[in-house]
XYZ file of C-alpha atoms in Angstrom:
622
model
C -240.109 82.810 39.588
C -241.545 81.360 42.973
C -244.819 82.941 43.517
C -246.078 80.612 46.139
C -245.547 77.487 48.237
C -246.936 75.061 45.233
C -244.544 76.440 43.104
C -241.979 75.451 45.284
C -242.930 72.059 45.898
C -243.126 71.519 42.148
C -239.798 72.161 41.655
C -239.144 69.944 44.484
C -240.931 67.225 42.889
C -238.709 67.355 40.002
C -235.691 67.200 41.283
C -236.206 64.675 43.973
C -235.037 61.786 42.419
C -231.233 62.940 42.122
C -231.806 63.455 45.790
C -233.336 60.504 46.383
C -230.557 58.620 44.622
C -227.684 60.013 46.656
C -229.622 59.420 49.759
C -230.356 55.688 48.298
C -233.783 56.137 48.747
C -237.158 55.009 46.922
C -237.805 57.065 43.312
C -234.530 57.613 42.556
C -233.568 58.480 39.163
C -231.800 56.148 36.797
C -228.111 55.862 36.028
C -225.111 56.597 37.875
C -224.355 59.749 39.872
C -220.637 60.946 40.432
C -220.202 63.690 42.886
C -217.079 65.441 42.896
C -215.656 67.526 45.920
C -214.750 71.055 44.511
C -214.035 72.320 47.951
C -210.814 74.377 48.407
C -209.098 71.579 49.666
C -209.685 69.220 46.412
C -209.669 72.128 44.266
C -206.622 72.820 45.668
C -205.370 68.690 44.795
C -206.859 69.602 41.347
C -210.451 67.737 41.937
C -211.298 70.225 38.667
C -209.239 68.480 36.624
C -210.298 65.338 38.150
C -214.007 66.026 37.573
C -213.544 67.629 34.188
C -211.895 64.489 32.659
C -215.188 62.509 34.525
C -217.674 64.451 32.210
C -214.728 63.662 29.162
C -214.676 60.310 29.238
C -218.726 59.713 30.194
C -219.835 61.605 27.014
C -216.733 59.715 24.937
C -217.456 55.851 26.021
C -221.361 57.260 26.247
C -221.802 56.046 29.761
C -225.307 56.847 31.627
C -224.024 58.620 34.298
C -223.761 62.664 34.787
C -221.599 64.173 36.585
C -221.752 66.764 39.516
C -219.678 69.009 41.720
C -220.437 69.053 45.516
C -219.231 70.974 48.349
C -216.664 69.251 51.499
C -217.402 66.269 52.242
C -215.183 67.032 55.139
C -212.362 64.216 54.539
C -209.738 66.319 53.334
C -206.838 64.617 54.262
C -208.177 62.051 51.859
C -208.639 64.308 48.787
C -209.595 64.716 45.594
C -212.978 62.426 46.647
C -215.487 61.010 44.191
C -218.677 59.237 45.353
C -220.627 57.093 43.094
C -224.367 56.190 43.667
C -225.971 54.120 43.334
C -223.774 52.278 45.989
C -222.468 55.101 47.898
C -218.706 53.998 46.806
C -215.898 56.761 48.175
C -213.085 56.990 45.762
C -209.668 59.007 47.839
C -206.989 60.465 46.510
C -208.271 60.272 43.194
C -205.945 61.658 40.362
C -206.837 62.474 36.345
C -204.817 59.138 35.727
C -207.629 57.555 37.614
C -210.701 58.239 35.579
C -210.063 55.769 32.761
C -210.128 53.201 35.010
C -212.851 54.095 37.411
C -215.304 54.495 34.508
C -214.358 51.636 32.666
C -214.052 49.343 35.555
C -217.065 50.864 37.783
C -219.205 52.995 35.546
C -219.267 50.248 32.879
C -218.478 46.828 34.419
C -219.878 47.185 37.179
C -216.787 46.655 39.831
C -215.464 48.445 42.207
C -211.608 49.775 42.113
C -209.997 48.180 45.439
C -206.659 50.306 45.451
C -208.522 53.500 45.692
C -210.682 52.924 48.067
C -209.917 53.777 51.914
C -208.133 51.845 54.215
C -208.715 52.266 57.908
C -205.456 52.486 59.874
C -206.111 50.047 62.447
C -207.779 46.862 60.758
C -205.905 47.682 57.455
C -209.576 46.858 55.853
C -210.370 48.624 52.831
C -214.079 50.335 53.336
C -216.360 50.468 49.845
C -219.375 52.669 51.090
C -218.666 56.299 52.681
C -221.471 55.640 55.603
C -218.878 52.257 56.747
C -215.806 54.562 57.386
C -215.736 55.259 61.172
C -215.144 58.905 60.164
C -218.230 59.410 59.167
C -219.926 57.026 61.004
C -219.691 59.041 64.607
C -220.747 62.063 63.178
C -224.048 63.773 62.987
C -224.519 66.133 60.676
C -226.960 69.160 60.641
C -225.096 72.529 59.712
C -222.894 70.432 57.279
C -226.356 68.356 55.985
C -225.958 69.262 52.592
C -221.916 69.805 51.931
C -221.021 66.915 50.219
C -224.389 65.656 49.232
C -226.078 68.904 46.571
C -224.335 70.670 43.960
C -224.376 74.206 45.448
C -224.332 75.960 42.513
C -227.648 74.546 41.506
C -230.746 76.256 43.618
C -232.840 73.306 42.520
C -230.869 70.932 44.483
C -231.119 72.775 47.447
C -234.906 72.952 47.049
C -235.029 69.478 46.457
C -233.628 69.094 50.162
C -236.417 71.011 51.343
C -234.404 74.010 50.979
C -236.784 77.516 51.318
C -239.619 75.629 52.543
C -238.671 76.769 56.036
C -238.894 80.573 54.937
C -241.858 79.717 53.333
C -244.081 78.410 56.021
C -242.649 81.188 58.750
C -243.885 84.107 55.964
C -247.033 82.320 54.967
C -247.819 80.943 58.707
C -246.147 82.416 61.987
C -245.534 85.692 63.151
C -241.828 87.396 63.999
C -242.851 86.591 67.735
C -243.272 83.178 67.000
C -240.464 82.503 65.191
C -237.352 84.589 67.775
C -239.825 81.826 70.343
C -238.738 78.995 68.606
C -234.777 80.193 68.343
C -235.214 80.843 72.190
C -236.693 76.948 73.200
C -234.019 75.325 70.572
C -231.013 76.352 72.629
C -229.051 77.253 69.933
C -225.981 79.579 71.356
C -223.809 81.469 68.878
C -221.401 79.041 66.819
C -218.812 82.135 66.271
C -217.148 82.200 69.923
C -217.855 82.077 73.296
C -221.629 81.045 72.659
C -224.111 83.749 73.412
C -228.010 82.556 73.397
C -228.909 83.090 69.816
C -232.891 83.337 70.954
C -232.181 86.050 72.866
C -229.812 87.895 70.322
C -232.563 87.828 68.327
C -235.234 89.002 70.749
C -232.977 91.998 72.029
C -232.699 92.736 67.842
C -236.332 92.409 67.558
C -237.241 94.690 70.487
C -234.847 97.630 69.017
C -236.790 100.480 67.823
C -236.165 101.885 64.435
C -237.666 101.518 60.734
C -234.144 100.208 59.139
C -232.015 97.048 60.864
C -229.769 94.814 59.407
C -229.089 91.349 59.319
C -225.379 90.530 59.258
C -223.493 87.451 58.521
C -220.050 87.217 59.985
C -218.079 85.018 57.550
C -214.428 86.512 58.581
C -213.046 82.989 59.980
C -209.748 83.910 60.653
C -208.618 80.933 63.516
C -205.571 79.698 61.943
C -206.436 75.767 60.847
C -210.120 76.429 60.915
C -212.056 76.368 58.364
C -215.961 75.136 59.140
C -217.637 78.406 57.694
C -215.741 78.513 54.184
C -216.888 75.076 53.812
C -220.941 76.192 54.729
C -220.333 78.558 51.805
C -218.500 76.331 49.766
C -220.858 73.580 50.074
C -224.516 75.032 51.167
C -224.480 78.580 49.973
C -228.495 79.101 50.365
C -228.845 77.405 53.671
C -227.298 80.868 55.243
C -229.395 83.079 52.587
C -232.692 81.669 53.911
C -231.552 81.740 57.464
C -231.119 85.538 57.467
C -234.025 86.365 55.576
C -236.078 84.169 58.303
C -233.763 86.324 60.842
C -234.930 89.555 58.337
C -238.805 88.770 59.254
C -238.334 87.968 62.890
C -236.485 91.208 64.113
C -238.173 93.255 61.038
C -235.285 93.875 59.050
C -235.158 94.179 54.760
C -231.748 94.029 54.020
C -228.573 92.366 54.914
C -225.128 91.469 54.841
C -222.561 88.631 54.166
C -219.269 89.808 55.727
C -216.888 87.179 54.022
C -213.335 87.462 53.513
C -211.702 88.347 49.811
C -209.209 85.269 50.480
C -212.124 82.822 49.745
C -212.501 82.682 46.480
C -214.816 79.886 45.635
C -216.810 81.105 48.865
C -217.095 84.549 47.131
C -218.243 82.984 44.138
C -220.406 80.514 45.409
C -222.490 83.059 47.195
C -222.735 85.141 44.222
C -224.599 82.471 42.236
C -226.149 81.756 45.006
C -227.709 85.533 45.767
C -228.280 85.358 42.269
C -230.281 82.642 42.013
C -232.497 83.403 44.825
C -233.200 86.552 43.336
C -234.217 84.924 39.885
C -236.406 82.660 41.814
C -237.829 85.975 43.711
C -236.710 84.232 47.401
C -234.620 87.262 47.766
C -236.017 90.829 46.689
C -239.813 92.197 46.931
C -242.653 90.585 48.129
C -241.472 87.036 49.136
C -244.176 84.420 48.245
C -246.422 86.739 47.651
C -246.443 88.196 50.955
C -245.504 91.950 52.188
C -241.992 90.632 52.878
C -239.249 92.340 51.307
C -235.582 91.288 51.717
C -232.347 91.228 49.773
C -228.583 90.351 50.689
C -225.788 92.141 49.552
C -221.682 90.955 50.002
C -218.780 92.671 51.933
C -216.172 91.139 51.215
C -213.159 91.673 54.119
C -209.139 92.390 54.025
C -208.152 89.254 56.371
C -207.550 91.602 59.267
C -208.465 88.762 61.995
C -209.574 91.510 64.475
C -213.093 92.058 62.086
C -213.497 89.063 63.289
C -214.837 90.749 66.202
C -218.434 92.072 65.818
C -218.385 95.645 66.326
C -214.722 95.641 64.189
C -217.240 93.971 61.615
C -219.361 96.406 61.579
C -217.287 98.919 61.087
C -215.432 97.688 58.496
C -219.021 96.347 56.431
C -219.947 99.765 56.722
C -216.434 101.031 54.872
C -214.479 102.351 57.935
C -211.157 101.045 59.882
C -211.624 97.602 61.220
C -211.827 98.867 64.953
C -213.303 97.255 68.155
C -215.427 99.585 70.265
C -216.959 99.501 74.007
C -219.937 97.981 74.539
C -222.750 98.567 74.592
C -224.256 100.143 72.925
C -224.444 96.411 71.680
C -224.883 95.672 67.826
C -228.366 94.586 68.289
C -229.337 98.362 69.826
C -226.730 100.404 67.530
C -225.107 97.821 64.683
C -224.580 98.876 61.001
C -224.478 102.572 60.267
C -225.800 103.340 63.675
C -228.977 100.676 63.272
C -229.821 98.354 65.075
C -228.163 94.976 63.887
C -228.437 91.040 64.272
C -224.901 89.571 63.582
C -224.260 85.920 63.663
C -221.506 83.844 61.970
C -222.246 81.379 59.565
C -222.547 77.999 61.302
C -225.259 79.547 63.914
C -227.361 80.462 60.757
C -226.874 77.236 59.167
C -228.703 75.823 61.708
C -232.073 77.594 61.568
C -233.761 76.771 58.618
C -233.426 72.526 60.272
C -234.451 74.164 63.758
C -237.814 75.791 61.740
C -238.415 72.813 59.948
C -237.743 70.063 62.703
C -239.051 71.834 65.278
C -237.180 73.561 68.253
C -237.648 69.888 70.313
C -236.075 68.190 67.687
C -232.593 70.658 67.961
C -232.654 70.662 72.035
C -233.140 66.819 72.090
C -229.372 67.056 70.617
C -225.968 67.627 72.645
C -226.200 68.785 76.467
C -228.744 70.695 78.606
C -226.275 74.192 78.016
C -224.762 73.554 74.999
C -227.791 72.213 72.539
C -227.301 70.622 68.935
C -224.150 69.826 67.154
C -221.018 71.749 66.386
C -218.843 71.547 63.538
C -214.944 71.312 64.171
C -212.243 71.372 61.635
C -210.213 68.555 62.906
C -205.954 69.293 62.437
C -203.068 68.877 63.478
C -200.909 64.934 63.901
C -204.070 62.892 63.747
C -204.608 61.128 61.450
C -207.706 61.699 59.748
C -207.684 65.491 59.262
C -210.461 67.284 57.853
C -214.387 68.564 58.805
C -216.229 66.976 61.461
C -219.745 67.845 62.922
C -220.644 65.788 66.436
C -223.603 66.258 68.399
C -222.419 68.998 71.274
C -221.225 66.377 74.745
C -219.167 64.327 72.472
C -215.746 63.577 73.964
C -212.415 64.455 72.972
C -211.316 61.274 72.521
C -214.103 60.209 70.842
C -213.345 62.739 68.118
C -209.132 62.358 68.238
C -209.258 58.413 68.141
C -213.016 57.267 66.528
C -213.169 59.932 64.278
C -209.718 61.202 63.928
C -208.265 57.927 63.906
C -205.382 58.558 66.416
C -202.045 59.692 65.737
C -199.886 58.959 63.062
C -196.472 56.856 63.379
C -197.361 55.433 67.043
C -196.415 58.514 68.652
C -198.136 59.733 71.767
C -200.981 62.084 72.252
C -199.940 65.427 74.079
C -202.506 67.914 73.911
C -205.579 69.099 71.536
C -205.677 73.135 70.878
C -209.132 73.994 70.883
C -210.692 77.510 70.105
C -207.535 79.144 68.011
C -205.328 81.644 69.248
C -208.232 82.356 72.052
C -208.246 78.660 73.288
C -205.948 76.777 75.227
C -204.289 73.611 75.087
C -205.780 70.404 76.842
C -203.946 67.612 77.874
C -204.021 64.126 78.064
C -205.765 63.231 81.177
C -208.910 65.314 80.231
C -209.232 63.413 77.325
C -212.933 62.396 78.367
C -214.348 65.926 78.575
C -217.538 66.993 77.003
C -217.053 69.532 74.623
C -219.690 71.898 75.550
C -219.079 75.580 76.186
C -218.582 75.365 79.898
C -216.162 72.315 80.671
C -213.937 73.763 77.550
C -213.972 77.137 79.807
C -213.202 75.040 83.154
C -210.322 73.798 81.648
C -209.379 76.934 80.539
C -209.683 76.783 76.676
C -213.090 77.834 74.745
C -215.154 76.783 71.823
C -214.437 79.577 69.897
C -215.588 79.181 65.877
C -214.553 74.999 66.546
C -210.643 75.014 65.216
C -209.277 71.700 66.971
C -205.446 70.749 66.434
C -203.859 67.884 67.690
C -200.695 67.527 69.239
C -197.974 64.567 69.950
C -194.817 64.486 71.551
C -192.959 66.109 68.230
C -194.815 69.516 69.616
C -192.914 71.674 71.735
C -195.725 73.093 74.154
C -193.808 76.632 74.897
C -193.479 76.790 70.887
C -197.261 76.652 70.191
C -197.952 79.017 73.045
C -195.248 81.375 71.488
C -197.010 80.825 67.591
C -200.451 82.126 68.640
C -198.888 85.058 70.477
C -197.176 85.929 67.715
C -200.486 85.734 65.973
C -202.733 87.587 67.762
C -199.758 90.017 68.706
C -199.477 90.469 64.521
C -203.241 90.810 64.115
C -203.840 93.114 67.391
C -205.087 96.599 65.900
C -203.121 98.313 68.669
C -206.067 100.925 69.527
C -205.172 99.623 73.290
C -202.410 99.330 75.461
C -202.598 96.279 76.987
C -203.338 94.566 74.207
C -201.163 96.147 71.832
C -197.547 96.228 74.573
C -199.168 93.504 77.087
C -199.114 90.594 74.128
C -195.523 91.992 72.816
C -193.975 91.810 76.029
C -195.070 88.240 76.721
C -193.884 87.488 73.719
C -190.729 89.008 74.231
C -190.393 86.594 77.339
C -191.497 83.446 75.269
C -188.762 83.871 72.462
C -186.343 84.901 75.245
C -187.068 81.665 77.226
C -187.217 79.629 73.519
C -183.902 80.738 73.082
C -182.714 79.312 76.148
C -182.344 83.088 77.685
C -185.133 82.455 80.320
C -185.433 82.781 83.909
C -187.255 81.347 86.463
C -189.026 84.854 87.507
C -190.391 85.164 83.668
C -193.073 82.485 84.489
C -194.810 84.727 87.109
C -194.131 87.810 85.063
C -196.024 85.715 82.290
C -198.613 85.150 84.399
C -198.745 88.939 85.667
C -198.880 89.690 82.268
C -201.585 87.569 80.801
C -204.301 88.502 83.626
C -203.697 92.300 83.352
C -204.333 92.150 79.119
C -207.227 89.998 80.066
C -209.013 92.079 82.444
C -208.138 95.598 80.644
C -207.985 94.570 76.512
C -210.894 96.393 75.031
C -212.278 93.544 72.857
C -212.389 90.092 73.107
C -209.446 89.035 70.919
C -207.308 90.779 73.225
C -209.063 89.835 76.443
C -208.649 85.950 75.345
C -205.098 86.157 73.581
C -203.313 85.302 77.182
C -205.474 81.824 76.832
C -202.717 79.516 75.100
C -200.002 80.967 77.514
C -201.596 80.554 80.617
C -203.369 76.945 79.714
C -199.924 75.534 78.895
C -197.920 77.428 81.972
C -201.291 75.355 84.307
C -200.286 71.960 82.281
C -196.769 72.014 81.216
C -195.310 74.077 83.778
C -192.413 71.303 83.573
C -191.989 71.794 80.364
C -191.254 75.418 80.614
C -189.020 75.007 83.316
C -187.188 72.682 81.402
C -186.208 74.953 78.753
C -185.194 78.024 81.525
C -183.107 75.565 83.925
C -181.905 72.491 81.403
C -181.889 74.278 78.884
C -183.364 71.643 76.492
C -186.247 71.642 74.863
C -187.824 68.267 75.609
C -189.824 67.708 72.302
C -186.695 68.776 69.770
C -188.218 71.934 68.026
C -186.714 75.001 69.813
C -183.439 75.112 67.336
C -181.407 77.555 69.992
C -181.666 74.708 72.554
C -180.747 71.777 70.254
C -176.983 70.273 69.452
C -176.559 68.394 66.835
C -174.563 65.492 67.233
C -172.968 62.445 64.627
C -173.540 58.977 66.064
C -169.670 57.642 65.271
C -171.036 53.942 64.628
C -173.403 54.978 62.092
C -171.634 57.718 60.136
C -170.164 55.909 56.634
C -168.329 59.329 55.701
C -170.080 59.807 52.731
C -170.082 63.402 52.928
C -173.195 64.341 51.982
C -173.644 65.839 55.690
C -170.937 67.829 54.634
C -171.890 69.236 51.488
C -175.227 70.167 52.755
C -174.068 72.645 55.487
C -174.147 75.822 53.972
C -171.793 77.184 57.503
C -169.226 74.671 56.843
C -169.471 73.451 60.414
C -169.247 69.585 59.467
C -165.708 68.089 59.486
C -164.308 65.145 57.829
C -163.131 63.360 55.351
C -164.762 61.560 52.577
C -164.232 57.661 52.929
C -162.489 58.402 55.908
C -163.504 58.542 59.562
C -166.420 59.467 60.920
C -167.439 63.035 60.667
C -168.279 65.489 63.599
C -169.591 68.848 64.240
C -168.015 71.826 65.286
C -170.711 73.339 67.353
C -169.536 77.059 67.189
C -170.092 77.231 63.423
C -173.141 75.106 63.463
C -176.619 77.130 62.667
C -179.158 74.463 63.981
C -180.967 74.120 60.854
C -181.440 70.661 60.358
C -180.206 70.422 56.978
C -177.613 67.525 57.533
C -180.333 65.705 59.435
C -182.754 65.524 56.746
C -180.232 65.023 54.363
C -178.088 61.928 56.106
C -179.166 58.711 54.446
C -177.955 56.569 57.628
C -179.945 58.512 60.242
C -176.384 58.954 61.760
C -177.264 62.677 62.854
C -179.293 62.963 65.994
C -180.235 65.958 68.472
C -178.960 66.455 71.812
């Protein structure tokens, strides 16, 4: 039990030199350290069994070295990852098979094991230390400080990072006023969406009258490909707990809320211990250091509908009832949770203000632009080459983050666009490759920040396609309370499959555009008033490719199977029949050994089987 700041700083004390070891700093502690990602996406390339067989063979060849689980270390495309200190060496792709030989070879010789360490695409040059790979190297880490780096299932490790010592000196030494101040003068804008001023989120929640408010944590990520606030929670669980119990004191508040969906299962269960934990240590519960502070988090854990995404849908469903947008205001911070007033943030903005407390608001505004301060984490997808979590100081280019970070894309095609913002973003192409990405110039172009889901596209991508996927999407996840969102989104989607089809006219690219400004301006919520986004930012930039598909007929990047033929190159075909034998309509003619075979296009289904199949590459689309 933590009954005051020297307790914490004992604790601190103690566990330093782990810290200090992975940070390869003076006083570290003796032996090797192994960190293991147990993130969803190595858990999902069984990291568990990768780590479990770590502890195995340390105890059985009685290495000194101990073993740990971490959270993201954001190179996913690159997992299972180990990291050894001292020496800061990143094993990828790391299988069971491997351990033998990394301990015997590393833990106990001494050396390092060349074939799995990484190899940057362009120079071909395998990288030993995780702070030489230009992935890391461009990015600048604050919400994601600790993923990678702490066990988060271990409080003490998080303490050890100065973890709680924020909350402490706001109870013990500043007043709410002082603390929604130093919010305001950091800049920090809402990390969730279209980036309202936290400060003043906070001040408006602060101002409300009432003895009960709540403090409300919107973990409901829901962007397809994004996944920046699962990782928080998978990697830094108590970073958000002692954010909202600072936001708890400043607007007066004793309880809140983690909204976080049921589908994240090692989130769930991370911030479980975590909650846990804090409440053993008595930095959740009654009388907080000592002081007249009282404040305690409870879960709600969400269905996956993406419309709770939304903050008064939240709300509603936290509090047990449909998932339903409603008009604003009343706002959330005047008439929230059951009817109280309520501060709701997602999980990156929190993330950041334990750093912002600590650093001081200077430090956090001295970062990214003069409207968009600090950093923002993306979750980088897509056909580049380096997929996974990035965090970049807020200014940073696109190109910077597709080609330094991202590494380009794979197989020397060419760069088309970058999706930014989810299925309320838009598609940017080429030539504004040397944008900012702050709030506003994403908006200019007519995308958005949204919770940072970025997903690159080459020439493989069939613009009208994508559009026609996140219109499905948001059409799917609409919770038809409103016309225009609920019939607006279905008829332009009607029009996109008619015109993927090859069924499109000319006049259905105004209609689209009709369309897409009358569900904007009359949707009740913002899911609905931003769905139109990916439609009308690839109508401004690939109007040709549109037209293309209503007066050619073609669809020029090969994906739209209604507009494809599929045709055998004569000089290539060997008539080995497996074409033939694959085609489940029996539309491939010929005969074995014979001449070449051919395709009778009124049978053919445009599935692409006897093209993946074909061993010569003698099938080709038209």
């Amino acid at each position: 039990m933590i009954n005051g700041l020297n307790d914490l700083i004992d604790i601190r004390k103690k566990r330093l030199p782990d810290i200090n070891a992975r940070r390869e700093k003076p006083g570290a502690a003796p032996g090797w350290q192994v960190l293991v990602c147990t993130g969803t996406g190595c858990t999902s390339s069984a990291s568990h069994e990768v780590r479990e067989e770590l502890a195995r063979q340390v105890q059985l060849k009685k290495v000194q070295a101990r073993v740990f689980r971490t959270g993201c270390f954001g190179f996913c495309k690159m997992g299972p990852l180990v990291v050894i200190y001292p020496g800061q060496t990143l094993y990828c792709l790391v299988k069971k098979e491997d351990v033998a030989e990394i301990v015997e070879k590393h833990l106990l010789e001494g050396q390092v094991v060349e074939r799995l360490l990484y190899e940057e695409p362009a120079s071909g040059e395998r990288k030993r230390r995780l702070s030489d790979i230009q992935f890391f190297r461009a990015q600048h880490r604050v919400a994601l400080r600790n993923c990678g780096l702490i066990n988060p299932e271990d409080i003490t490790e998080y303490i050890a990072c100065e973890g709680y010592f924020a909350l402490a000196d706001v109870l013990l030494n500043w007043t709410p006023v002082q603390v929604v101040d130093a919010i305001k003068r950091s800049g920090l804008r809402g990390r969730g969406g279209a980036g309202f001023p936290t400060g003043r989120k906070w001040e408006l929640a602060a101002a409300a009258e009432g003895p009960v408010k709540y403090v409300v944590c919107n973990a409901d990520e829901g962007d397809p490909g994004a996944f920046m606030d699962r990782s928080i929670l998978e990697g830094d669980p108590h970073s958000v707990l002692e954010a909202m119990a600072i936001a708890g004191y400043a607007i007066g508040a004793r309880e809140g809320y983690i909204y976080v969906r049921a589908e994240y299962p090692i989130a769930v269960d991370r911030l479980e211990r975590a909650i846990a934990q804090a409440r053993q240590y008595g930095l959740l519960g009654r009388r907080i250091f000592n002081t007249n502070f009282d404040f305690d988090i409870d879960l709600r854990l969400g269905a996956g509908a993406f419309v709770c995404g939304e903050e008064t849908a939240l709300l509603r469903s936290a509090a047990g009832e449909r998932g339903e947008p409603r008009p604003r205001p009343p706002y959330p911070a005047q008439c929230g949770l059951w009817g109280k007033p309520t501060l709701l943030n997602n999980v990156e903005t929190y993330a950041n203000v334990p750093v912002i407390i600590r650093e001081g608001p200077a430090w956090f505004a001295s970062l990214g632009t003069e409207n968009s301060r600090g950093t923002k984490v993306f979750s980088l997808a897509g056909k580049v080459l380096n997929t996974g979590l990035i965090e970049v100081p807020m200014g940073t280019t696109l190109r910077t983050v597709v080609f330094d970070i991202g590494g380009g894309i794979p197989e020397g095609r060419q760069f088309k666009a970058v999706q930014t913002g989810g299925p309320s973003g838009g598609c940017i192409p080429e030539r504004y490759l040397d944008t900012p990405i702050d709030y506003e110039s994403l908006k200019q172009l007519g995308s958005m920040m949204g919770s940072g889901g970025m997903i690159v596209l080459d020439e493989t991508d069939c613009v009208v396609d994508i559009a026609k996927f996140y219109l499905q999407f948001s059409q799917d996840e609409s919770c038809g309370q409103c016309t225009p969102c609920r019939v607006g989104t279905k008829r332009m989607l009607e029009i996109l499959e008619r015109i993927t089809q090859g069924k499109g006219e000319m006049e259905d690219l105004n209609e689209l555009e009709e369309l897409s400004q009358e569900v904007m301006d009359a949707s009740l919520c913002g899911l609905g008033q931003t769905a139109p986004n990916p439609v009308l930012s690839t109508l401004k930039y690939f109007r040709d490719e549109y037209e293309a598909h209503i007066r050619d007929k073609r669809c020029p990047a090969g994906v739209c199977r209604a507009l494809l033929d599929y045709v055998i190159d004569e000089e290539k075909c060997v008539a080995c029949g497996l074409c033939a034998r694959e085609c489940v309509a029996k539309a491939i003619m010929g005969e074995k050994k014979g001449k070449p075979y051919f395709i009778d296009r009124q049978k053919c289904l445009k599935c692409g089987a006897c093209l993946a199949r074909c061993p010569k590459g003698a099938i080709y689309t038209a």
